[in-house]
């Protein structure tokens, strides 16, 4: 099994899942936070200075699942249909067990979302309780089950564990827009200033990408040449932009390497035209 | 009038629409381009036309504007189809009206030459041997350069 997020040169890239069928995806992850028995008692009684600890951590986990794409570099925004966070107070072990379940119908798994939800719920529990207990420990954050998708279902075996991830991370949805699929590129999908890049016709097919957002601050110079350099640094396939005749338009007007570009500009690369 | 559409067009109806109510027009030239069943390979079974929405329309409008600056035109219609087309299907229509024939002939020729080299359309041919994107032709570039001399 290979790492799907690495290309042949070992560099990070987004996996194109355009041709994968949609299926119902669900993942459950778990983790726990160990604390002093007194802290757990205060938490159970609602006696902590920051108020309702579990309700706050639950909302934090749900919010985190929805924002996984902002945290994990090769994840894209997914329209999750369900995020559920549960807590179990274990007085014997003096810890809180956290589980998160995420679900959607789509082409990519949701285990990163479930793991992110658990992680942030645990961090929020720490934040809510740290006034009385700085020695708390977060551990055993892990995937419990995963269903749907080509790689098949996964269920953690009893005793299986440690840091050995036996599953490759699930592919990421890219911006190829077809029915019902997550589509990026019609606007900047990242919060920072960015350039919307379109690759058209044969160039799109050869690169395997139609729409991509490029952060403005990744450009060495604020012009088309700087954008090309940023794209090539991101993925060597973009060296095609220098092969043969590739034309460029900025905001739908023909442009050259020296044409300046700025935030929210639409830059299209395409082969020589062949209409008529 | 500029249109980019999937639907077929009726060249006769478009010409009549351009001339309707006008008695000052002395010449109308119409060009219709058709899908051939041979191009880079024989046995082309279909063609898929892709374009760049927004830029395509403005590029066509710019070409017509340039034609109006060069020749005294009384009207111009450009219709280009997109999507999947079969051999024999009409693909592009240019209708140009003027008081005199020379202006109409030349402007129609000019619009087609510029359309083929400047408007963002791309053809993918589906042939019995497989699919491939049509490459640009030097002869089209040469034709377009005639108007720059």
XYZ file of C-alpha atoms in Angstrom, chain A residues 43 46-58 124-125 128:
17
model
C -16.493 18.769 35.940
C -20.540 21.851 36.874
C -18.338 23.554 39.439
C -15.579 24.753 37.117
C -14.947 28.478 36.707
C -15.531 28.530 32.927
C -19.020 27.031 33.152
C -20.569 24.148 31.208
C -17.468 22.257 30.169
C -18.984 19.406 28.173
C -21.432 21.548 26.179
C -18.597 23.880 25.219
C -16.290 21.022 24.234
C -19.069 19.449 22.171
C -11.243 22.450 24.823
C -11.729 20.225 27.871
C -11.958 24.647 30.409
